[in-house]
mmCIF file of C-alpha atoms in Angstrom:
data_model
loop_
_atom_site.group_PDB
_atom_site.id
_atom_site.type_symbol
_atom_site.label_atom_id
_atom_site.label_comp_id
_atom_site.label_asym_id
_atom_site.label_seq_id
_atom_site.Cartn_x
_atom_site.Cartn_y
_atom_site.Cartn_z
ATOM 1 C CA UNK H 1 49.448 75.038 -97.324
ATOM 2 C CA UNK H 2 52.222 74.028 -99.744
ATOM 3 C CA UNK H 3 54.329 71.003 -98.761
ATOM 4 C CA UNK H 4 57.215 71.894 -96.488
ATOM 5 C CA UNK H 5 60.742 71.222 -97.790
ATOM 6 C CA UNK H 6 62.546 68.245 -96.307
ATOM 7 C CA UNK H 7 65.620 69.231 -94.307
ATOM 8 C CA UNK H 8 68.872 68.720 -96.139
ATOM 9 C CA UNK H 9 70.270 65.283 -95.281
ATOM 10 C CA UNK H 10 73.511 64.927 -93.420
ATOM 11 C CA UNK H 11 76.324 62.910 -94.924
ATOM 12 C CA UNK H 12 76.106 59.320 -93.754
ATOM 13 C CA UNK H 13 79.000 57.727 -91.828
ATOM 14 C CA UNK H 14 78.493 54.385 -93.622
ATOM 15 C CA UNK H 15 79.206 53.482 -97.251
ATOM 16 C CA UNK H 16 76.528 51.370 -98.971
ATOM 17 C CA UNK H 17 77.058 47.635 -98.849
ATOM 18 C CA UNK H 18 76.381 45.063 -101.569
ATOM 19 C CA UNK H 19 73.215 45.120 -103.664
ATOM 20 C CA UNK H 20 70.146 43.791 -101.893
ATOM 21 C CA UNK H 21 68.971 40.266 -102.548
ATOM 22 C CA UNK H 22 65.414 39.467 -103.557
ATOM 23 C CA UNK H 23 64.432 38.298 -100.048
ATOM 24 C CA UNK H 24 65.963 41.485 -98.577
ATOM 25 C CA UNK H 25 63.937 43.666 -100.929
ATOM 26 C CA UNK H 26 60.804 41.817 -99.844
ATOM 27 C CA UNK H 27 61.693 42.115 -96.153
ATOM 28 C CA UNK H 28 62.420 45.849 -96.271
ATOM 29 C CA UNK H 29 59.794 46.775 -98.861
ATOM 30 C CA UNK H 30 58.079 49.329 -96.628
ATOM 31 C CA UNK H 31 61.335 51.165 -95.985
ATOM 32 C CA UNK H 32 62.427 50.988 -99.620
ATOM 33 C CA UNK H 33 59.183 52.743 -100.546
ATOM 34 C CA UNK H 34 59.980 55.773 -98.374
ATOM 35 C CA UNK H 35 60.697 58.971 -100.332
ATOM 36 C CA UNK H 36 64.405 59.814 -100.153
ATOM 37 C CA UNK H 37 65.282 56.490 -98.557
ATOM 38 C CA UNK H 38 65.381 53.717 -101.118
ATOM 39 C CA UNK H 39 67.885 50.952 -101.754
ATOM 40 C CA UNK H 40 71.009 53.010 -101.087
ATOM 41 C CA UNK H 41 69.900 53.802 -97.531
ATOM 42 C CA UNK H 42 68.982 50.178 -96.940
ATOM 43 C CA UNK H 43 72.404 49.064 -98.147
ATOM 44 C CA UNK H 44 73.999 51.530 -95.707
ATOM 45 C CA UNK H 45 72.047 49.954 -92.852
ATOM 46 C CA UNK H 46 73.087 46.457 -93.908
ATOM 47 C CA UNK H 47 76.752 47.580 -93.911
ATOM 48 C CA UNK H 48 76.533 49.360 -90.551
ATOM 49 C CA UNK H 49 78.028 48.213 -87.268
ATOM 50 C CA UNK H 50 76.288 49.741 -84.246
ATOM 51 C CA UNK H 51 77.188 49.446 -80.575
ATOM 52 C CA UNK H 52 74.258 49.515 -78.148
ATOM 53 C CA UNK H 53 75.390 50.131 -74.584
ATOM 54 C CA UNK H 54 72.768 48.683 -72.278
ATOM 55 C CA UNK H 55 70.253 45.946 -73.134
ATOM 56 C CA UNK H 56 67.666 47.145 -70.628
ATOM 57 C CA UNK H 57 64.669 49.461 -70.819
ATOM 58 C CA UNK H 58 66.012 51.647 -73.632
ATOM 59 C CA UNK H 59 68.248 49.044 -75.232
ATOM 60 C CA UNK H 60 65.328 46.645 -75.700
ATOM 61 C CA UNK H 61 63.381 48.719 -78.261
ATOM 62 C CA UNK H 62 66.578 50.095 -79.801
ATOM 63 C CA UNK H 63 68.037 46.636 -80.438
ATOM 64 C CA UNK H 64 64.705 45.274 -81.688
ATOM 65 C CA UNK H 65 64.041 48.097 -84.141
ATOM 66 C CA UNK H 66 67.594 48.394 -85.425
ATOM 67 C CA UNK H 67 67.665 44.663 -86.103
ATOM 68 C CA UNK H 68 64.249 44.844 -87.759
ATOM 69 C CA UNK H 69 65.346 47.844 -89.832
ATOM 70 C CA UNK H 70 68.224 45.842 -91.258
ATOM 71 C CA UNK H 71 71.328 47.011 -89.408
ATOM 72 C CA UNK H 72 73.912 44.393 -90.315
ATOM 73 C CA UNK H 73 75.903 44.113 -87.090
ATOM 74 C CA UNK H 74 75.086 44.946 -83.482
ATOM 75 C CA UNK H 75 77.515 45.015 -80.572
ATOM 76 C CA UNK H 76 75.467 44.671 -77.368
ATOM 77 C CA UNK H 77 77.396 45.753 -74.260
ATOM 78 C CA UNK H 78 75.852 44.842 -70.900
ATOM 79 C CA UNK H 79 77.291 43.089 -67.846
ATOM 80 C CA UNK H 80 73.963 42.510 -66.097
ATOM 81 C CA UNK H 81 71.626 39.506 -65.971
ATOM 82 C CA UNK H 82 67.864 39.417 -66.462
ATOM 83 C CA UNK H 83 65.869 39.800 -63.240
ATOM 84 C CA UNK H 84 62.138 39.623 -62.623
ATOM 85 C CA UNK H 85 61.909 43.374 -61.952
ATOM 86 C CA UNK H 86 63.325 44.034 -65.457
ATOM 87 C CA UNK H 87 60.402 42.461 -67.290
ATOM 88 C CA UNK H 88 58.067 45.418 -66.633
ATOM 89 C CA UNK H 89 59.915 47.456 -69.275
ATOM 90 C CA UNK H 90 62.777 45.442 -70.806
ATOM 91 C CA UNK H 91 60.620 43.743 -73.426
ATOM 92 C CA UNK H 92 63.551 42.134 -75.247
ATOM 93 C CA UNK H 93 63.681 39.560 -72.430
ATOM 94 C CA UNK H 94 61.136 37.048 -71.137
ATOM 95 C CA UNK H 95 60.547 34.797 -68.168
ATOM 96 C CA UNK H 96 62.648 32.085 -69.800
ATOM 97 C CA UNK H 97 65.618 34.504 -69.767
ATOM 98 C CA UNK H 98 65.670 35.057 -65.997
ATOM 99 C CA UNK H 99 69.242 34.675 -64.775
ATOM 100 C CA UNK H 100 70.652 34.831 -68.304
ATOM 101 C CA UNK H 101 73.153 37.541 -69.290
ATOM 102 C CA UNK H 102 71.226 40.385 -70.928
ATOM 103 C CA UNK H 103 73.725 40.549 -73.785
ATOM 104 C CA UNK H 104 73.120 36.854 -74.536
ATOM 105 C CA UNK H 105 69.354 37.222 -74.174
ATOM 106 C CA UNK H 106 69.435 40.143 -76.609
ATOM 107 C CA UNK H 107 71.418 38.083 -79.117
ATOM 108 C CA UNK H 108 68.850 35.267 -78.897
ATOM 109 C CA UNK H 109 65.990 37.713 -79.448
ATOM 110 C CA UNK H 110 67.649 39.247 -82.501
ATOM 111 C CA UNK H 111 68.365 35.803 -83.945
ATOM 112 C CA UNK H 112 64.653 34.949 -83.679
ATOM 113 C CA UNK H 113 63.810 38.194 -85.479
ATOM 114 C CA UNK H 114 66.476 38.040 -88.200
ATOM 115 C CA UNK H 115 69.205 35.369 -88.194
ATOM 116 C CA UNK H 116 71.060 37.446 -90.780
ATOM 117 C CA UNK H 117 71.923 40.182 -88.264
ATOM 118 C CA UNK H 118 75.321 39.597 -86.671
ATOM 119 C CA UNK H 119 75.179 40.184 -82.905
ATOM 120 C CA UNK H 120 78.273 40.367 -80.737
ATOM 121 C CA UNK H 121 77.235 40.036 -77.075
ATOM 122 C CA UNK H 122 79.750 41.713 -74.762
ATOM 123 C CA UNK H 123 79.252 40.703 -71.133
ATOM 124 C CA UNK H 124 81.312 43.595 -69.750
ATOM 125 C CA UNK H 125 80.550 46.928 -68.146
ATOM 126 C CA UNK H 126 81.836 49.675 -70.416
ATOM 127 C CA UNK H 127 84.384 51.838 -68.574
ATOM 128 C CA UNK H 128 87.025 54.442 -69.364
ATOM 129 C CA UNK H 129 89.557 51.632 -69.507
ATOM 130 C CA UNK H 130 87.813 49.446 -72.103
ATOM 131 C CA UNK H 131 85.569 51.884 -74.029
ATOM 132 C CA UNK H 132 87.924 52.493 -76.952
ATOM 133 C CA UNK H 133 88.443 48.755 -77.410
ATOM 134 C CA UNK H 134 84.732 47.894 -77.248
ATOM 135 C CA UNK H 135 83.625 50.682 -79.595
ATOM 136 C CA UNK H 136 86.441 50.399 -82.131
ATOM 137 C CA UNK H 137 85.186 49.618 -85.627
ATOM 138 C CA UNK H 138 81.639 50.830 -84.948
ATOM 139 C CA UNK H 139 79.874 53.439 -87.068
ATOM 140 C CA UNK H 140 77.543 54.708 -84.342
ATOM 141 C CA UNK H 141 76.966 54.217 -80.608
ATOM 142 C CA UNK H 142 73.587 54.145 -78.895
ATOM 143 C CA UNK H 143 73.807 55.010 -75.203
ATOM 144 C CA UNK H 144 71.074 53.312 -73.203
ATOM 145 C CA UNK H 145 73.137 53.046 -70.007
ATOM 146 C CA UNK H 146 71.545 53.332 -66.580
ATOM 147 C CA UNK H 147 74.396 55.036 -64.695
ATOM 148 C CA UNK H 148 76.474 58.176 -65.047
ATOM 149 C CA UNK H 149 79.871 56.502 -64.991
ATOM 150 C CA UNK H 150 79.026 54.512 -68.113
ATOM 151 C CA UNK H 151 77.384 57.489 -69.823
ATOM 152 C CA UNK H 152 80.500 59.614 -69.447
ATOM 153 C CA UNK H 153 82.774 56.754 -70.498
ATOM 154 C CA UNK H 154 80.673 56.329 -73.663
ATOM 155 C CA UNK H 155 80.629 60.057 -74.368
ATOM 156 C CA UNK H 156 84.362 60.544 -73.897
ATOM 157 C CA UNK H 157 85.176 57.543 -76.093
ATOM 158 C CA UNK H 158 82.848 58.812 -78.841
ATOM 159 C CA UNK H 159 84.560 62.212 -78.668
ATOM 160 C CA UNK H 160 87.993 60.611 -79.011
ATOM 161 C CA UNK H 161 86.923 58.246 -81.789
ATOM 162 C CA UNK H 162 84.770 60.797 -83.628
ATOM 163 C CA UNK H 163 81.692 58.564 -83.422
ATOM 164 C CA UNK H 164 78.098 59.845 -83.503
ATOM 165 C CA UNK H 165 76.230 59.004 -80.322
ATOM 166 C CA UNK H 166 72.476 58.620 -79.882
ATOM 167 C CA UNK H 167 71.632 59.366 -76.262
ATOM 168 C CA UNK H 168 68.482 58.679 -74.297
ATOM 169 C CA UNK H 169 67.445 58.699 -70.651
ATOM 170 C CA UNK H 170 64.247 58.016 -68.722
ATOM 171 C CA UNK H 171 63.257 58.520 -65.086
ATOM 172 C CA UNK H 172 59.775 58.367 -63.634
ATOM 173 C CA UNK H 173 57.624 60.099 -66.315
ATOM 174 C CA UNK H 174 60.408 62.192 -67.884
ATOM 175 C CA UNK H 175 62.769 61.521 -70.767
ATOM 176 C CA UNK H 176 65.445 63.066 -72.979
ATOM 177 C CA UNK H 177 66.782 62.127 -76.413
ATOM 178 C CA UNK H 178 69.620 63.688 -78.373
ATOM 179 C CA UNK H 179 72.342 63.041 -80.959
ATOM 180 C CA UNK H 180 75.898 64.029 -80.057
ATOM 181 C CA UNK H 181 78.343 64.128 -82.936
ATOM 182 C CA UNK H 182 81.939 65.276 -82.377
ATOM 183 C CA UNK H 183 83.044 67.666 -85.101
ATOM 184 C CA UNK H 184 79.490 68.213 -86.389
ATOM 185 C CA UNK H 185 77.690 69.408 -83.304
ATOM 186 C CA UNK H 186 77.536 69.371 -79.544
ATOM 187 C CA UNK H 187 78.933 66.481 -77.526
ATOM 188 C CA UNK H 188 77.533 65.033 -74.329
ATOM 189 C CA UNK H 189 79.997 67.003 -72.186
ATOM 190 C CA UNK H 190 79.025 70.237 -73.940
ATOM 191 C CA UNK H 191 75.540 69.745 -72.488
ATOM 192 C CA UNK H 192 76.409 67.874 -69.284
ATOM 193 C CA UNK H 193 79.995 68.931 -68.416
ATOM 194 C CA UNK H 194 80.368 66.754 -65.324
ATOM 195 C CA UNK H 195 78.402 64.022 -63.573
ATOM 196 C CA UNK H 196 76.234 64.995 -60.605
ATOM 197 C CA UNK H 197 77.475 64.241 -57.092
ATOM 198 C CA UNK H 198 77.230 60.561 -56.221
ATOM 199 C CA UNK H 199 73.843 59.709 -54.737
ATOM 200 C CA UNK H 200 72.243 63.057 -55.661
ATOM 201 C CA UNK H 201 70.143 61.599 -58.493
ATOM 202 C CA UNK H 202 67.930 58.607 -57.828
ATOM 203 C CA UNK H 203 68.168 55.622 -60.147
ATOM 204 C CA UNK H 204 65.169 54.044 -61.873
ATOM 205 C CA UNK H 205 65.241 51.328 -59.216
ATOM 206 C CA UNK H 206 64.911 54.006 -56.544
ATOM 207 C CA UNK H 207 62.571 56.514 -58.231
ATOM 208 C CA UNK H 208 60.657 54.249 -60.602
ATOM 209 C CA UNK H 209 59.997 54.463 -64.331
ATOM 210 C CA UNK H 210 56.911 54.007 -66.491
ATOM 211 C CA UNK H 211 57.637 50.904 -68.542
ATOM 212 C CA UNK H 212 55.946 52.030 -71.747
ATOM 213 C CA UNK H 213 57.960 55.265 -71.647
ATOM 214 C CA UNK H 214 61.088 53.193 -72.340
ATOM 215 C CA UNK H 215 59.413 51.932 -75.503
ATOM 216 C CA UNK H 216 58.531 55.455 -76.632
ATOM 217 C CA UNK H 217 62.006 56.841 -76.021
ATOM 218 C CA UNK H 218 63.873 53.788 -77.304
ATOM 219 C CA UNK H 219 61.871 53.937 -80.523
ATOM 220 C CA UNK H 220 62.811 57.589 -81.007
ATOM 221 C CA UNK H 221 66.444 56.674 -80.408
ATOM 222 C CA UNK H 222 66.202 53.944 -83.065
ATOM 223 C CA UNK H 223 64.718 56.440 -85.529
ATOM 224 C CA UNK H 224 67.597 58.840 -84.894
ATOM 225 C CA UNK H 225 70.128 56.047 -85.328
ATOM 226 C CA UNK H 226 68.621 55.084 -88.692
ATOM 227 C CA UNK H 227 68.624 58.731 -89.807
ATOM 228 C CA UNK H 228 72.292 59.173 -88.889
ATOM 229 C CA UNK H 229 73.405 55.899 -90.488
ATOM 230 C CA UNK H 230 71.597 56.589 -93.767
ATOM 231 C CA UNK H 231 71.998 60.372 -94.015
ATOM 232 C CA UNK H 232 68.229 60.793 -93.982
ATOM 233 C CA UNK H 233 66.431 63.909 -92.758
ATOM 234 C CA UNK H 234 67.661 66.076 -89.914
ATOM 235 C CA UNK H 235 68.908 64.180 -86.849
ATOM 236 C CA UNK H 236 68.725 65.676 -83.362
ATOM 237 C CA UNK H 237 72.194 67.201 -83.621
ATOM 238 C CA UNK H 238 72.477 70.351 -81.465
ATOM 239 C CA UNK H 239 68.990 69.688 -80.101
ATOM 240 C CA UNK H 240 67.825 67.849 -77.003
ATOM 241 C CA UNK H 241 64.302 66.469 -77.130
ATOM 242 C CA UNK H 242 62.589 66.576 -73.723
ATOM 243 C CA UNK H 243 59.410 64.622 -72.944
ATOM 244 C CA UNK H 244 56.977 65.023 -70.054
ATOM 245 C CA UNK H 245 54.882 61.877 -70.343
ATOM 246 C CA UNK H 246 52.319 63.012 -67.743
ATOM 247 C CA UNK H 247 51.197 65.819 -70.059
ATOM 248 C CA UNK H 248 52.545 64.076 -73.195
ATOM 249 C CA UNK H 249 54.376 67.230 -74.177
ATOM 250 C CA UNK H 250 57.579 67.331 -76.211
ATOM 251 C CA UNK H 251 59.909 70.266 -76.529
ATOM 252 C CA UNK H 252 63.217 70.649 -78.316
ATOM 253 C CA UNK H 253 65.986 72.514 -76.493
ATOM 254 C CA UNK H 254 68.823 74.009 -78.518
ATOM 255 C CA UNK H 255 72.307 73.010 -77.367
ATOM 256 C CA UNK H 256 75.663 74.206 -78.632
ATOM 257 C CA UNK H 257 79.132 72.775 -78.996
ATOM 258 C CA UNK H 258 81.937 74.238 -76.917
ATOM 259 C CA UNK H 259 83.927 77.024 -78.534
ATOM 260 C CA UNK H 260 86.686 76.086 -80.926
ATOM 261 C CA UNK H 261 89.942 75.516 -79.141
ATOM 262 C CA UNK H 262 88.264 74.026 -76.101
ATOM 263 C CA UNK H 263 90.058 71.156 -74.435
ATOM 264 C CA UNK H 264 89.496 67.762 -76.101
ATOM 265 C CA UNK H 265 87.685 64.960 -74.385
ATOM 266 C CA UNK H 266 89.820 63.611 -71.546
ATOM 267 C CA UNK H 267 91.779 60.426 -72.035
ATOM 268 C CA UNK H 268 90.955 57.513 -69.749
ATOM 269 C CA UNK H 269 92.063 58.425 -66.249
ATOM 270 C CA UNK H 270 93.362 56.069 -63.592
ATOM 271 C CA UNK H 271 90.790 54.895 -61.109
ATOM 272 C CA UNK H 272 90.460 57.223 -58.096
ATOM 273 C CA UNK H 273 91.817 56.144 -54.773
ATOM 274 C CA UNK H 274 89.115 54.321 -52.812
ATOM 275 C CA UNK H 275 87.524 56.196 -49.960
ATOM 276 C CA UNK H 276 88.568 55.203 -46.459
ATOM 277 C CA UNK H 277 86.199 52.561 -45.113
ATOM 278 C CA UNK H 278 83.757 53.679 -42.476
ATOM 279 C CA UNK H 279 84.626 52.786 -38.889
ATOM 280 C CA UNK H 280 82.914 49.695 -37.589
ATOM 281 C CA UNK H 281 80.535 51.651 -35.353
ATOM 282 C CA UNK H 282 79.192 53.561 -38.381
ATOM 283 C CA UNK H 283 77.784 50.444 -40.025
ATOM 284 C CA UNK H 284 74.868 48.478 -38.571
ATOM 285 C CA UNK H 285 73.902 45.004 -39.779
ATOM 286 C CA UNK H 286 70.193 44.348 -40.427
ATOM 287 C CA UNK H 287 69.629 41.993 -37.498
ATOM 288 C CA UNK H 288 71.470 44.316 -35.114
ATOM 289 C CA UNK H 289 69.311 47.212 -36.309
ATOM 290 C CA UNK H 290 66.189 45.143 -35.676
ATOM 291 C CA UNK H 291 67.361 44.611 -32.073
ATOM 292 C CA UNK H 292 68.160 48.303 -31.575
ATOM 293 C CA UNK H 293 64.771 49.366 -32.960
ATOM 294 C CA UNK H 294 62.911 46.903 -30.746
ATOM 295 C CA UNK H 295 64.712 48.350 -27.709
ATOM 296 C CA UNK H 296 64.038 51.941 -28.822
ATOM 297 C CA UNK H 297 67.750 52.721 -28.715
ATOM 298 C CA UNK H 298 68.119 54.475 -32.092
ATOM 299 C CA UNK H 299 66.254 56.841 -34.400
ATOM 300 C CA UNK H 300 65.824 55.391 -37.896
ATOM 301 C CA UNK H 301 66.103 57.923 -40.749
ATOM 302 C CA UNK H 302 64.961 57.145 -44.307
ATOM 303 C CA UNK H 303 66.842 59.222 -46.936
ATOM 304 C CA UNK H 304 64.977 57.782 -49.958
ATOM 305 C CA UNK H 305 62.493 59.642 -52.142
ATOM 306 C CA UNK H 306 58.767 59.896 -51.253
ATOM 307 C CA UNK H 307 57.915 57.624 -54.203
ATOM 308 C CA UNK H 308 60.211 54.920 -52.856
ATOM 309 C CA UNK H 309 58.671 55.165 -49.392
ATOM 310 C CA UNK H 310 55.197 54.658 -50.850
ATOM 311 C CA UNK H 311 56.321 51.266 -52.155
ATOM 312 C CA UNK H 312 58.035 50.049 -49.000
ATOM 313 C CA UNK H 313 59.008 51.559 -45.651
ATOM 314 C CA UNK H 314 60.285 50.395 -42.299
ATOM 315 C CA UNK H 315 57.927 51.130 -39.385
ATOM 316 C CA UNK H 316 58.954 54.169 -37.370
ATOM 317 C CA UNK H 317 61.443 55.483 -39.936
ATOM 318 C CA UNK H 318 61.585 59.292 -40.147
ATOM 319 C CA UNK H 319 61.783 60.626 -43.730
ATOM 320 C CA UNK H 320 64.573 63.165 -44.262
ATOM 321 C CA UNK H 321 65.672 64.222 -47.787
ATOM 322 C CA UNK H 322 69.202 63.132 -48.603
ATOM 323 C CA UNK H 323 70.040 66.605 -49.899
ATOM 324 C CA UNK H 324 69.286 68.117 -46.471
ATOM 325 C CA UNK H 325 71.557 65.619 -44.760
ATOM 326 C CA UNK H 326 74.358 66.350 -47.202
ATOM 327 C CA UNK H 327 74.083 70.152 -47.008
ATOM 328 C CA UNK H 328 73.670 70.234 -43.220
ATOM 329 C CA UNK H 329 70.132 71.623 -43.116
ATOM 330 C CA UNK H 330 68.520 68.443 -41.750
ATOM 331 C CA UNK H 331 67.274 68.913 -38.177
ATOM 332 C CA UNK H 332 68.034 65.546 -36.625
ATOM 333 C CA UNK H 333 67.295 64.956 -32.915
ATOM 334 C CA UNK H 334 70.289 64.436 -30.653
ATOM 335 C CA UNK H 335 68.578 62.543 -27.843
ATOM 336 C CA UNK H 336 69.707 59.193 -29.269
ATOM 337 C CA UNK H 337 71.941 57.792 -32.023
ATOM 338 C CA UNK H 338 70.659 57.904 -35.595
ATOM 339 C CA UNK H 339 70.780 55.125 -38.173
ATOM 340 C CA UNK H 340 70.189 56.136 -41.777
ATOM 341 C CA UNK H 341 68.981 53.847 -44.515
ATOM 342 C CA UNK H 342 68.213 53.802 -48.255
ATOM 343 C CA UNK H 343 67.541 50.990 -50.715
ATOM 344 C CA UNK H 344 71.038 49.553 -51.126
ATOM 345 C CA UNK H 345 73.211 51.458 -48.640
ATOM 346 C CA UNK H 346 74.947 53.729 -51.178
ATOM 347 C CA UNK H 347 73.059 56.940 -50.359
ATOM 348 C CA UNK H 348 72.933 56.285 -46.627
ATOM 349 C CA UNK H 349 76.710 55.811 -46.613
ATOM 350 C CA UNK H 350 77.117 59.256 -48.193
ATOM 351 C CA UNK H 351 74.771 60.658 -45.576
ATOM 352 C CA UNK H 352 76.570 59.122 -42.606
ATOM 353 C CA UNK H 353 79.935 60.330 -43.911
ATOM 354 C CA UNK H 354 78.515 63.862 -44.125
ATOM 355 C CA UNK H 355 77.097 63.697 -40.584
ATOM 356 C CA UNK H 356 80.318 62.350 -39.098
ATOM 357 C CA UNK H 357 82.345 64.978 -40.909
ATOM 358 C CA UNK H 358 80.241 67.564 -39.040
ATOM 359 C CA UNK H 359 80.885 65.915 -35.686
ATOM 360 C CA UNK H 360 77.877 63.613 -35.391
ATOM 361 C CA UNK H 361 79.869 60.643 -34.065
ATOM 362 C CA UNK H 362 76.740 58.658 -33.148
ATOM 363 C CA UNK H 363 75.516 58.437 -36.765
ATOM 364 C CA UNK H 364 75.510 55.065 -38.524
ATOM 365 C CA UNK H 365 73.843 53.514 -41.538
ATOM 366 C CA UNK H 366 72.144 50.233 -42.412
ATOM 367 C CA UNK H 367 74.622 47.989 -44.195
ATOM 368 C CA UNK H 368 73.109 46.903 -47.518
ATOM 369 C CA UNK H 369 69.981 49.007 -47.065
ATOM 370 C CA UNK H 370 66.466 47.650 -47.475
ATOM 371 C CA UNK H 371 67.743 44.969 -49.825
ATOM 372 C CA UNK H 372 69.759 43.448 -46.977
ATOM 373 C CA UNK H 373 66.893 43.980 -44.522
ATOM 374 C CA UNK H 374 64.517 42.060 -46.806
ATOM 375 C CA UNK H 375 67.056 39.272 -47.232
ATOM 376 C CA UNK H 376 67.892 38.866 -43.534
ATOM 377 C CA UNK H 377 64.974 40.202 -41.488
ATOM 378 C CA UNK H 378 61.719 40.610 -43.438
ATOM 379 C CA UNK H 379 61.467 38.745 -46.764
ATOM 380 C CA UNK H 380 57.943 40.146 -47.288
ATOM 381 C CA UNK H 381 59.282 43.678 -47.788
ATOM 382 C CA UNK H 382 58.691 44.700 -51.465
ATOM 383 C CA UNK H 383 62.085 46.058 -52.555
ATOM 384 C CA UNK H 384 62.420 44.724 -56.139
#
């Protein structure tokens, strides 16, 4: 079979920087030898400024490989600190980094790899209010966030600023990777117009994630970032790459930009009015719940996923899918009050609000979820 033609390169968003030094040529020799890459592409990388949102499971390989590839400046945006449960997949951090800000830990790791890479650690959560400020002056944004609010804030800012965005997500054994580029292809909101209802999608902490899958997906994201920055090959613009790690099958899904004339990305909106707090009788403290359970006075309902319950469960808890509680199809006994629980209290609060809105005045939820239960009642409960 004759060799297949290489896809026409896209125009790069970065102008080449200064000529490479001798040590730089030695360091990047394997990349310089790539057909169609060469010194010009390497100089583009050295001149590039990339924002990586999230220094966790996806951010770890992205930051490592972009620094190793020779990206000149990295802005690492993350407001979290390193915890023991992170180390299973967030390989940028180590035991010595426990309690340290992830942005600072990432900067230390990059400095060990290449002191010549400029790293700006930003210990803030990216929001609609600060996104434009944090991303200003960047050539590309890599979205490795772990929540929908941040994802949409990143996407809307990239649409306003005209920045290419490399997107990735992982959950359990599944993953997605794509490149969103306003003006050249689909944007994040073209594919995902609005976030899902709060609590309807489990987080990695709740549903689990295969650690090595973060490395696979983060590496693909780094490859796409390098391709965009250097104008090499055909990036995943207008395509979403979907991975099922259990069968190790990849498939590319075509996506399309909204029609011309569609409304532009929304400007930052004011924060919504906070929801009315639950009445006192709708919230049960862990020690009070322990007393009620011992007396047999309440029915305990677990709205977490089956995978979460396999890791840790409270004795006697009845599993009921959150979706059934929210849509009213859950058949909950009425012979005694019900107390709902999840991992942190966020999903069970949604559930109790739904039940009370339908007249179930005896419904309550465990304040702080299993995390609070483990802290105040049973420290042996595995909830990390």
